[in-house]
PDB file of C-alpha atoms in Angstrom:
ATOM      1  CA  MET A1008     112.999  72.820  89.733  1.00  0.00           C
ATOM      2  CA  ILE A1009     112.187  76.197  91.389  1.00  0.00           C
ATOM      3  CA  SER A1010     109.692  75.854  94.218  1.00  0.00           C
ATOM      4  CA  VAL A1011     107.460  78.826  94.791  1.00  0.00           C
ATOM      5  CA  ILE A1012     106.351  79.072  98.709  1.00  0.00           C
ATOM      6  CA  ILE A1013     103.267  80.763  99.546  1.00  0.00           C
ATOM      7  CA  PRO A1014     102.403  81.488 103.056  1.00  0.00           C
ATOM      8  CA  HIS A1015      98.558  82.001 103.284  1.00  0.00           C
ATOM      9  CA  LEU A1016      96.019  83.156 106.014  1.00  0.00           C
ATOM     10  CA  ASN A1017      92.613  84.161 105.196  1.00  0.00           C
ATOM     11  CA  GLN A1018      93.102  85.924 101.944  1.00  0.00           C
ATOM     12  CA  PRO A1019      91.670  83.388  99.424  1.00  0.00           C
ATOM     13  CA  LYS A1020      90.682  86.037  96.629  1.00  0.00           C
ATOM     14  CA  GLY A1021      94.432  87.423  96.775  1.00  0.00           C
ATOM     15  CA  LEU A1022      95.727  83.358  96.498  1.00  0.00           C
ATOM     16  CA  GLU A1023      93.621  82.845  93.549  1.00  0.00           C
ATOM     17  CA  ALA A1024      94.927  85.707  91.631  1.00  0.00           C
ATOM     18  CA  CYS A1025      98.657  85.052  92.950  1.00  0.00           C
ATOM     19  CA  LEU A1026      98.322  81.599  91.553  1.00  0.00           C
ATOM     20  CA  ARG A1027      97.249  82.656  88.350  1.00  0.00           C
ATOM     21  CA  SER A1028      99.922  84.634  87.948  1.00  0.00           C
ATOM     22  CA  LEU A1029     102.287  81.964  88.581  1.00  0.00           C
ATOM     23  CA  ASP A1030     100.174  79.738  85.771  1.00  0.00           C
ATOM     24  CA  ALA A1031     100.981  82.614  83.599  1.00  0.00           C
ATOM     25  CA  GLN A1032     105.021  82.566  83.776  1.00  0.00           C
ATOM     26  CA  SER A1033     106.802  82.687  81.000  1.00  0.00           C
ATOM     27  CA  LEU A1034     108.871  79.824  82.457  1.00  0.00           C
ATOM     28  CA  HIS A1035     107.680  76.313  81.233  1.00  0.00           C
ATOM     29  CA  ARG A1036     105.394  75.152  83.992  1.00  0.00           C
ATOM     30  CA  ASP A1037     107.218  71.918  84.413  1.00  0.00           C
ATOM     31  CA  LEU A1038     109.999  73.343  85.682  1.00  0.00           C
ATOM     32  CA  PHE A1039     108.380  74.932  89.101  1.00  0.00           C
ATOM     33  CA  GLU A1040     106.579  73.675  91.649  1.00  0.00           C
ATOM     34  CA  VAL A1041     104.060  75.279  93.983  1.00  0.00           C
ATOM     35  CA  ILE A1042     103.633  75.079  97.509  1.00  0.00           C
ATOM     36  CA  VAL A1043     100.953  77.084  99.607  1.00  0.00           C
ATOM     37  CA  VAL A1044     101.461  76.909 103.258  1.00  0.00           C
ATOM     38  CA  ASP A1045      98.177  77.739 104.951  1.00  0.00           C
ATOM     39  CA  ASN A1046      99.005  79.242 108.808  1.00  0.00           C
ATOM     40  CA  GLY A1047      95.706  78.745 110.353  1.00  0.00           C
ATOM     41  CA  SER A1048      92.961  80.257 108.098  1.00  0.00           C
ATOM     42  CA  ALA A1049      89.065  80.466 109.122  1.00  0.00           C
ATOM     43  CA  VAL A1050      88.834  77.827 105.823  1.00  0.00           C
ATOM     44  CA  ALA A1051      91.795  75.961 104.166  1.00  0.00           C
ATOM     45  CA  PRO A1052      92.402  77.407 100.865  1.00  0.00           C
ATOM     46  CA  ALA A1053      91.671  73.846  99.644  1.00  0.00           C
ATOM     47  CA  GLU A1054      89.110  74.606  96.400  1.00  0.00           C
ATOM     48  CA  VAL A1055      91.587  77.632  95.189  1.00  0.00           C
ATOM     49  CA  VAL A1056      94.664  75.446  95.299  1.00  0.00           C
ATOM     50  CA  ALA A1057      92.905  72.796  93.672  1.00  0.00           C
ATOM     51  CA  ARG A1058      92.292  74.532  90.395  1.00  0.00           C
ATOM     52  CA  HIS A1059      96.039  75.045  89.815  1.00  0.00           C
ATOM     53  CA  ARG A1060      97.966  72.038  88.661  1.00  0.00           C
ATOM     54  CA  GLY A1061     101.127  71.228  90.191  1.00  0.00           C
ATOM     55  CA  THR A1062     100.060  73.173  93.306  1.00  0.00           C
ATOM     56  CA  ARG A1063     100.430  71.980  97.109  1.00  0.00           C
ATOM     57  CA  LEU A1064      98.472  73.142 100.168  1.00  0.00           C
ATOM     58  CA  LEU A1065     100.093  71.969 103.689  1.00  0.00           C
ATOM     59  CA  GLN A1066      99.069  73.363 107.230  1.00  0.00           C
ATOM     60  CA  GLU A1067     101.402  75.300 109.837  1.00  0.00           C
ATOM     61  CA  PHE A1068      99.630  76.282 112.868  1.00  0.00           C
ATOM     62  CA  ARG A1069     102.367  78.127 114.535  1.00  0.00           C
ATOM     63  CA  PRO A1070     101.589  81.584 113.921  1.00  0.00           C
ATOM     64  CA  GLY A1071     103.431  83.769 111.569  1.00  0.00           C
ATOM     65  CA  PRO A1072     104.557  83.595 107.873  1.00  0.00           C
ATOM     66  CA  GLY A1073     108.021  82.609 109.442  1.00  0.00           C
ATOM     67  CA  PRO A1074     107.077  79.369 110.057  1.00  0.00           C
ATOM     68  CA  ALA A1075     104.906  78.935 107.008  1.00  0.00           C
ATOM     69  CA  ARG A1076     107.615  79.497 104.977  1.00  0.00           C
ATOM     70  CA  ASN A1077     109.899  76.903 106.826  1.00  0.00           C
ATOM     71  CA  MET A1078     107.202  74.501 106.417  1.00  0.00           C
ATOM     72  CA  GLY A1079     107.247  75.192 102.431  1.00  0.00           C
ATOM     73  CA  ALA A1080     111.336  75.050 102.307  1.00  0.00           C
ATOM     74  CA  ALA A1081     111.352  71.963 104.318  1.00  0.00           C
ATOM     75  CA  THR A1082     108.862  69.978 102.220  1.00  0.00           C
ATOM     76  CA  SER A1083     110.269  71.313  98.556  1.00  0.00           C
ATOM     77  CA  SER A1084     111.749  69.498  95.790  1.00  0.00           C
ATOM     78  CA  GLY A1085     113.434  72.301  94.306  1.00  0.00           C
ATOM     79  CA  GLY A1086     116.973  73.638  94.005  1.00  0.00           C
ATOM     80  CA  ILE A1087     115.838  77.127  94.066  1.00  0.00           C
ATOM     81  CA  LEU A1088     113.335  78.615  96.592  1.00  0.00           C
ATOM     82  CA  ALA A1089     111.329  81.440  95.412  1.00  0.00           C
ATOM     83  CA  PHE A1090     109.513  82.957  97.907  1.00  0.00           C
ATOM     84  CA  ILE A1091     105.952  85.556  97.551  1.00  0.00           C
ATOM     85  CA  ASP A1092     102.846  86.652  99.458  1.00  0.00           C
ATOM     86  CA  ALA A1093      99.613  85.213  98.810  1.00  0.00           C
ATOM     87  CA  ASP A1094      98.247  88.783  97.897  1.00  0.00           C
ATOM     88  CA  CYS A1095     100.860  89.508  95.380  1.00  0.00           C
ATOM     89  CA  LEU A1096     100.863  89.242  91.607  1.00  0.00           C
ATOM     90  CA  ALA A1097     103.862  87.840  89.794  1.00  0.00           C
ATOM     91  CA  HIS A1098     105.277  89.265  86.788  1.00  0.00           C
ATOM     92  CA  PRO A1099     104.835  87.241  83.805  1.00  0.00           C
ATOM     93  CA  ASP A1100     108.991  86.962  83.777  1.00  0.00           C
ATOM     94  CA  TRP A1101     109.383  86.580  87.577  1.00  0.00           C
ATOM     95  CA  LEU A1102     110.641  83.199  87.815  1.00  0.00           C
ATOM     96  CA  ARG A1103     112.519  83.184  84.404  1.00  0.00           C
ATOM     97  CA  THR A1104     114.537  86.165  85.496  1.00  0.00           C
ATOM     98  CA  ALA A1105     115.322  84.887  89.430  1.00  0.00           C
ATOM     99  CA  THR A1106     116.667  81.811  87.587  1.00  0.00           C
ATOM    100  CA  GLN A1107     118.613  83.295  85.060  1.00  0.00           C
ATOM    101  CA  THR A1108     119.846  85.949  87.954  1.00  0.00           C
ATOM    102  CA  LEU A1109     120.957  83.321  89.922  1.00  0.00           C
ATOM    103  CA  HIS A1110     122.863  81.296  87.602  1.00  0.00           C
ATOM    104  CA  SER A1111     124.841  84.147  86.544  1.00  0.00           C
ATOM    105  CA  SER A1112     125.783  85.595  89.872  1.00  0.00           C
ATOM    106  CA  PRO A1113     128.521  84.416  92.202  1.00  0.00           C
ATOM    107  CA  ARG A1114     127.952  81.353  94.810  1.00  0.00           C
ATOM    108  CA  GLY A1115     126.541  82.797  97.609  1.00  0.00           C
ATOM    109  CA  THR A1116     124.302  85.578  96.217  1.00  0.00           C
ATOM    110  CA  ILE A1117     120.343  85.757  97.459  1.00  0.00           C
ATOM    111  CA  LEU A1118     118.152  87.905  95.383  1.00  0.00           C
ATOM    112  CA  GLY A1119     115.608  90.542  96.047  1.00  0.00           C
ATOM    113  CA  GLY A1120     113.301  91.723  93.626  1.00  0.00           C
ATOM    114  CA  ASP A1121     111.123  95.454  93.209  1.00  0.00           C
ATOM    115  CA  VAL A1122     107.778  95.089  94.537  1.00  0.00           C
ATOM    116  CA  ARG A1123     105.374  97.774  93.002  1.00  0.00           C
ATOM    117  CA  ILE A1124     101.714  98.783  94.164  1.00  0.00           C
ATOM    118  CA  TRP A1125      99.336  97.322  91.682  1.00  0.00           C
ATOM    119  CA  ARG A1126      97.261  99.774  90.115  1.00  0.00           C
ATOM    120  CA  ASP A1127      93.541  99.322  88.938  1.00  0.00           C
ATOM    121  CA  GLY A1128      93.957 100.593  85.101  1.00  0.00           C
ATOM    122  CA  ASN A1129      93.472 104.261  84.826  1.00  0.00           C
ATOM    123  CA  LYS A1130      91.780 104.894  88.267  1.00  0.00           C
ATOM    124  CA  LYS A1131      93.384 108.156  89.928  1.00  0.00           C
ATOM    125  CA  LEU A1132      95.219 107.134  93.003  1.00  0.00           C
ATOM    126  CA  THR A1133      93.923 107.115  96.380  1.00  0.00           C
ATOM    127  CA  ALA A1134      95.861 108.854  98.820  1.00  0.00           C
ATOM    128  CA  ILE A1135      96.909 105.182 100.139  1.00  0.00           C
ATOM    129  CA  GLN A1136      98.149 103.931  96.999  1.00  0.00           C
ATOM    130  CA  ALA A1137      99.778 107.195  96.182  1.00  0.00           C
ATOM    131  CA  TYR A1138     101.733 107.160  99.656  1.00  0.00           C
ATOM    132  CA  GLU A1139     102.663 103.239  99.219  1.00  0.00           C
ATOM    133  CA  SER A1140     103.456 103.686  95.668  1.00  0.00           C
ATOM    134  CA  VAL A1141     106.778 105.798  97.318  1.00  0.00           C
ATOM    135  CA  PHE A1142     107.356 104.394 100.341  1.00  0.00           C
ATOM    136  CA  ALA A1143     105.985 100.875 100.576  1.00  0.00           C
ATOM    137  CA  TYR A1144     108.071  97.602  99.686  1.00  0.00           C
ATOM    138  CA  ARG A1145     111.625  99.633  99.194  1.00  0.00           C
ATOM    139  CA  PHE A1146     113.456  96.537  98.239  1.00  0.00           C
ATOM    140  CA  LYS A1147     116.390  98.411  96.823  1.00  0.00           C
ATOM    141  CA  LEU A1148     116.547 100.734 100.150  1.00  0.00           C
ATOM    142  CA  TYR A1149     116.644  97.526 102.024  1.00  0.00           C
ATOM    143  CA  ILE A1150     119.280  95.401 100.160  1.00  0.00           C
ATOM    144  CA  GLU A1151     121.601  98.340  99.321  1.00  0.00           C
ATOM    145  CA  GLN A1152     121.629 100.385 102.711  1.00  0.00           C
ATOM    146  CA  HIS A1153     120.341  97.674 105.147  1.00  0.00           C
ATOM    147  CA  GLY A1154     121.729  94.071 104.153  1.00  0.00           C
ATOM    148  CA  PHE A1155     118.390  92.498 103.737  1.00  0.00           C
ATOM    149  CA  SER A1156     115.429  91.638 101.254  1.00  0.00           C
ATOM    150  CA  GLY A1157     111.749  91.536 101.852  1.00  0.00           C
ATOM    151  CA  THR A1158     110.870  88.101 102.127  1.00  0.00           C
ATOM    152  CA  GLY A1159     107.373  89.039  99.574  1.00  0.00           C
ATOM    153  CA  ASN A1160     110.234  88.662  96.464  1.00  0.00           C
ATOM    154  CA  LEU A1161     113.123  86.604  97.550  1.00  0.00           C
ATOM    155  CA  ALA A1162     114.846  83.841  95.787  1.00  0.00           C
ATOM    156  CA  MET A1163     117.974  81.841  96.741  1.00  0.00           C
ATOM    157  CA  LEU A1164     119.479  78.320  96.037  1.00  0.00           C
ATOM    158  CA  ARG A1165     117.818  75.664  98.453  1.00  0.00           C
ATOM    159  CA  ALA A1166     121.560  74.994  99.466  1.00  0.00           C
ATOM    160  CA  ASP A1167     121.852  78.754 100.530  1.00  0.00           C
ATOM    161  CA  PHE A1168     118.879  78.543 102.757  1.00  0.00           C
ATOM    162  CA  ASP A1169     119.845  75.863 104.137  1.00  0.00           C
ATOM    163  CA  THR A1170     122.975  76.760 105.186  1.00  0.00           C
ATOM    164  CA  ILE A1171     121.687  79.923 106.531  1.00  0.00           C
ATOM    165  CA  GLY A1172     118.901  78.430 108.563  1.00  0.00           C
ATOM    166  CA  PRO A1173     115.062  79.096 108.927  1.00  0.00           C
ATOM    167  CA  PHE A1174     113.401  81.833 109.102  1.00  0.00           C
ATOM    168  CA  ALA A1175     112.088  83.021 112.932  1.00  0.00           C
ATOM    169  CA  GLY A1176     108.437  83.404 114.185  1.00  0.00           C
ATOM    170  CA  ILE A1177     106.200  86.248 114.635  1.00  0.00           C
ATOM    171  CA  GLN A1178     108.402  88.037 117.813  1.00  0.00           C
ATOM    172  CA  VAL A1179     110.852  89.434 115.533  1.00  0.00           C
ATOM    173  CA  ALA A1180     110.604  90.988 111.979  1.00  0.00           C
ATOM    174  CA  GLU A1181     111.897  87.420 110.379  1.00  0.00           C
ATOM    175  CA  ASP A1182     113.110  89.182 107.124  1.00  0.00           C
ATOM    176  CA  MET A1183     115.641  91.300 109.260  1.00  0.00           C
ATOM    177  CA  GLU A1184     116.371  88.695 111.372  1.00  0.00           C
ATOM    178  CA  TRP A1185     117.028  86.303 108.834  1.00  0.00           C
ATOM    179  CA  GLY A1186     119.089  88.964 106.683  1.00  0.00           C
ATOM    180  CA  LYS A1187     121.239  89.731 109.283  1.00  0.00           C
ATOM    181  CA  ARG A1188     122.371  85.891 109.596  1.00  0.00           C
ATOM    182  CA  ALA A1189     122.784  85.758 106.157  1.00  0.00           C
ATOM    183  CA  CYS A1190     125.324  88.665 106.014  1.00  0.00           C
ATOM    184  CA  ASP A1191     127.126  87.273 108.905  1.00  0.00           C
ATOM    185  CA  ALA A1192     127.423  83.890 107.253  1.00  0.00           C
ATOM    186  CA  GLY A1193     129.120  85.593 104.467  1.00  0.00           C
ATOM    187  CA  PHE A1194     126.103  86.197 102.147  1.00  0.00           C
ATOM    188  CA  LYS A1195     125.693  88.903  99.265  1.00  0.00           C
ATOM    189  CA  PHE A1196     121.935  90.058  98.993  1.00  0.00           C
ATOM    190  CA  ARG A1197     121.697  91.115  95.144  1.00  0.00           C
ATOM    191  CA  TYR A1198     118.890  93.759  94.222  1.00  0.00           C
ATOM    192  CA  VAL A1199     116.939  92.501  90.684  1.00  0.00           C
ATOM    193  CA  PRO A1200     114.767  95.493  89.200  1.00  0.00           C
ATOM    194  CA  ASP A1201     113.668  93.106  86.647  1.00  0.00           C
ATOM    195  CA  MET A1202     112.271  90.574  89.385  1.00  0.00           C
ATOM    196  CA  ILE A1203     109.111  92.535  89.801  1.00  0.00           C
ATOM    197  CA  VAL A1204     105.709  91.384  92.059  1.00  0.00           C
ATOM    198  CA  PHE A1205     103.055  93.590  92.196  1.00  0.00           C
ATOM    199  CA  HIS A1206     101.560  94.207  95.719  1.00  0.00           C
ATOM    200  CA  PRO A1207      97.856  95.882  96.225  1.00  0.00           C
ATOM    201  CA  ALA A1208      98.072  98.665  98.227  1.00  0.00           C
ATOM    202  CA  ARG A1209      96.097  98.662 102.047  1.00  0.00           C
ATOM    203  CA  SER A1210      92.436  99.701 101.966  1.00  0.00           C
ATOM    204  CA  SER A1211      92.267 101.815 104.509  1.00  0.00           C
ATOM    205  CA  LEU A1212      94.567 104.262 106.879  1.00  0.00           C
ATOM    206  CA  GLN A1213      93.641 102.005 109.682  1.00  0.00           C
ATOM    207  CA  GLU A1214      95.088  98.799 108.012  1.00  0.00           C
ATOM    208  CA  LEU A1215      98.319 100.817 106.956  1.00  0.00           C
ATOM    209  CA  CYS A1216      98.327 101.836 110.956  1.00  0.00           C
ATOM    210  CA  ASP A1217      97.579  97.851 111.965  1.00  0.00           C
ATOM    211  CA  LYS A1218     100.634  97.236 109.826  1.00  0.00           C
ATOM    212  CA  TRP A1219     103.078  99.584 111.416  1.00  0.00           C
ATOM    213  CA  ASP A1220     101.789  98.459 114.922  1.00  0.00           C
ATOM    214  CA  ARG A1221     103.407  95.067 114.212  1.00  0.00           C
ATOM    215  CA  GLN A1222     106.398  96.131 112.589  1.00  0.00           C
ATOM    216  CA  ILE A1223     107.211  98.328 115.613  1.00  0.00           C
ATOM    217  CA  GLY A1224     106.464  95.499 117.819  1.00  0.00           C
ATOM    218  CA  HIS A1225     109.015  93.491 116.259  1.00  0.00           C
ATOM    219  CA  TYR A1226     111.448  96.467 116.642  1.00  0.00           C
ATOM    220  CA  ARG A1227     110.979  97.018 119.836  1.00  0.00           C
ATOM    221  CA  ASN A1228     111.664  93.405 120.613  1.00  0.00           C
ATOM    222  CA  MET A1229     114.719  93.338 118.110  1.00  0.00           C
ATOM    223  CA  ALA A1230     115.959  96.418 120.237  1.00  0.00           C
ATOM    224  CA  ALA A1231     115.260  95.616 123.778  1.00  0.00           C
ATOM    225  CA  GLY A1232     118.202  94.451 125.855  1.00  0.00           C
ATOM    226  CA  GLU A1233     120.680  96.340 123.906  1.00  0.00           C
ATOM    227  CA  PRO A1234     122.652  98.982 126.023  1.00  0.00           C
ATOM    228  CA  ALA A1235     120.642 102.109 126.420  1.00  0.00           C
ATOM    229  CA  TRP A1236     118.389 101.030 124.069  1.00  0.00           C
ATOM    230  CA  LYS A1237     115.560 103.139 125.586  1.00  0.00           C
ATOM    231  CA  PHE A1238     117.307 106.423 125.001  1.00  0.00           C
ATOM    232  CA  ARG A1239     117.935 105.283 121.505  1.00  0.00           C
ATOM    233  CA  TRP A1240     114.728 104.306 121.024  1.00  0.00           C
ATOM    234  CA  VAL A1241     113.171 107.580 122.164  1.00  0.00           C
ATOM    235  CA  SER A1242     115.586 109.371 120.226  1.00  0.00           C
ATOM    236  CA  GLN A1243     114.316 107.584 116.898  1.00  0.00           C
ATOM    237  CA  ALA A1244     110.759 108.353 117.541  1.00  0.00           C
ATOM    238  CA  LEU A1245     111.715 112.083 117.635  1.00  0.00           C
ATOM    239  CA  LEU A1246     113.384 111.632 114.099  1.00  0.00           C
ATOM    240  CA  VAL A1247     110.451 109.447 112.994  1.00  0.00           C
ATOM    241  CA  LEU A1248     108.044 112.618 114.265  1.00  0.00           C
ATOM    242  CA  GLY A1249     110.556 115.238 112.365  1.00  0.00           C
ATOM    243  CA  SER A1250     111.024 113.036 108.905  1.00  0.00           C
ATOM    244  CA  PRO A1251     108.220 114.250 106.764  1.00  0.00           C
ATOM    245  CA  ILE A1252     109.780 117.607 106.434  1.00  0.00           C
ATOM    246  CA  VAL A1253     112.629 115.406 104.607  1.00  0.00           C
ATOM    247  CA  ASP A1254     110.668 112.940 103.028  1.00  0.00           C
ATOM    248  CA  ALA A1255     108.002 115.260 101.341  1.00  0.00           C
ATOM    249  CA  VAL A1256     110.809 116.339  99.171  1.00  0.00           C
ATOM    250  CA  THR A1257     111.280 112.408  98.226  1.00  0.00           C
ATOM    251  CA  VAL A1258     107.522 112.444  97.138  1.00  0.00           C
ATOM    252  CA  LEU A1259     108.174 115.410  95.201  1.00  0.00           C
ATOM    253  CA  ARG A1260     111.058 113.857  93.380  1.00  0.00           C
ATOM    254  CA  SER A1261     109.465 110.104  93.166  1.00  0.00           C
ATOM    255  CA  ASP A1262     109.180 108.815  89.564  1.00  0.00           C
ATOM    256  CA  ARG A1263     106.360 106.240  90.727  1.00  0.00           C
ATOM    257  CA  ILE A1264     103.690 108.654  91.040  1.00  0.00           C
ATOM    258  CA  GLN A1265     102.819 111.733  88.739  1.00  0.00           C
ATOM    259  CA  GLY A1266     100.970 114.839  89.100  1.00  0.00           C
ATOM    260  CA  ILE A1267     100.580 117.479  91.878  1.00  0.00           C
ATOM    261  CA  ILE A1268      97.450 115.927  93.566  1.00  0.00           C
ATOM    262  CA  SER A1269      98.822 112.396  93.734  1.00  0.00           C
ATOM    263  CA  ARG A1270     101.891 113.874  95.362  1.00  0.00           C
ATOM    264  CA  CYS A1271      99.559 116.130  97.984  1.00  0.00           C
ATOM    265  CA  LYS A1272      97.881 113.034  98.889  1.00  0.00           C
ATOM    266  CA  ALA A1273     100.989 111.119  99.674  1.00  0.00           C
ATOM    267  CA  ILE A1274     102.370 113.905 101.748  1.00  0.00           C
ATOM    268  CA  ALA A1275      99.233 114.147 103.525  1.00  0.00           C
ATOM    269  CA  VAL A1276      99.385 110.350 104.292  1.00  0.00           C
ATOM    270  CA  LEU A1277     102.925 110.446 105.244  1.00  0.00           C
ATOM    271  CA  CYS A1278     102.189 113.309 107.622  1.00  0.00           C
ATOM    272  CA  VAL A1279      99.638 110.976 109.566  1.00  0.00           C
ATOM    273  CA  ILE A1280     101.910 107.626 109.564  1.00  0.00           C
ATOM    274  CA  ARG A1281     104.862 109.286 110.886  1.00  0.00           C
ATOM    275  CA  ALA A1282     103.022 110.845 113.648  1.00  0.00           C
ATOM    276  CA  HIS A1283     101.515 107.809 114.502  1.00  0.00           C
ATOM    277  CA  ARG A1284     104.355 105.703 114.056  1.00  0.00           C
ATOM    278  CA  ALA A1285     106.184 107.908 116.751  1.00  0.00           C
ATOM    279  CA  VAL A1286     103.086 107.950 119.182  1.00  0.00           C
ATOM    280  CA  THR A1287     103.123 104.035 118.695  1.00  0.00           C
ATOM    281  CA  MET A1288     106.856 103.889 119.578  1.00  0.00           C
ATOM    282  CA  LEU A1289     106.831 105.933 122.743  1.00  0.00           C
ATOM    283  CA  ARG A1290     103.736 103.566 124.079  1.00  0.00           C
ATOM    284  CA  LEU A1291     105.775 100.627 123.550  1.00  0.00           C
ATOM    285  CA  LEU A1292     108.542 101.763 125.835  1.00  0.00           C
ATOM    286  CA  ARG A1293     107.083  99.820 128.830  1.00  0.00           C
ATOM    287  CA  ALA A1294     105.467  97.250 126.882  1.00  0.00           C
ATOM    288  CA  GLY A1295     106.312  93.575 126.930  1.00  0.00           C
ATOM    289  CA  LYS A1296     107.730  91.321 124.159  1.00  0.00           C
ATOM    290  CA  SER A1297     104.310  90.383 122.337  1.00  0.00           C
ATOM    291  CA  ILE A1298     103.000  90.344 118.924  1.00  0.00           C
ATOM    292  CA  VAL A1299      99.398  90.073 117.942  1.00  0.00           C
ATOM    293  CA  TRP A1300      98.906  88.085 115.050  1.00  0.00           C
ATOM    294  CA  ASN A1301      96.010  89.129 112.937  1.00  0.00           C
ATOM    295  CA  ARG A1302      93.738  85.529 112.635  1.00  0.00           C
ATOM    296  CA  THR A1303      91.260  86.994 110.734  1.00  0.00           C
ATOM    297  CA  SER A1304      92.686  89.088 107.959  1.00  0.00           C
ATOM    298  CA  GLY A1305      96.464  87.921 107.849  1.00  0.00           C
ATOM    299  CA  VAL A1306      97.207  91.654 106.564  1.00  0.00           C
TER     300      VAL A1306
END
């Protein structure tokens, strides 16, 4: 049995699409359960969940996707845990690939898959879609260079999750913090390119900036208290500001977008976002440890 765990906050349309993609899995439906954990939505998605066989709805009022995932794991029945976000779509072979890969991997292996930006047919890419196709959800980079996987496409044995322990709350980047604990305990992350989920691009530049504001707040909280952290923080902000000079080459070489127009769009957004990140980092030098959890959109 596999337990699929989905944290949810005010995304009923996205959740409906996510659950439909799970209903369409090539793995037999009797071999997995789905647990949706609502994290304080204005209206709990009871009607959405009721339309999908073998899906349970729980509630976790402590803010943050980490506590919601922990609630799902604590009440699950499966020997394998698979995590996906409410606004993602699972490839039809997502669970089959995760199961086969776990069974053929050494003990203590944690899987992270590929997250691709969802595209609507043959429509031209927006600037945000072009940028996020290259730079968002870089799970291969996270796993192979930084030793963690994002939680939007993550699978492991239940026993390994119990050994590592639960996800942290909203004060830190829970995927990074959990990944560090996993590595410290001797577990290994493995990138699985055929374990695919799709994520929609952000709908606006403001939404993308809001996402980075939360992430930078997490990073600041994790960095604070370390020796000379402010000096390293300022140095990192300056590197971020100048990074488009290097990462424009990444855009030009990427196989995730095609055409010069899409590449120019991606570079334009890259410059705006890196400038915003640098300014936000400098602004947070004097800030306290506080994270604003978006109670309206859940993004």
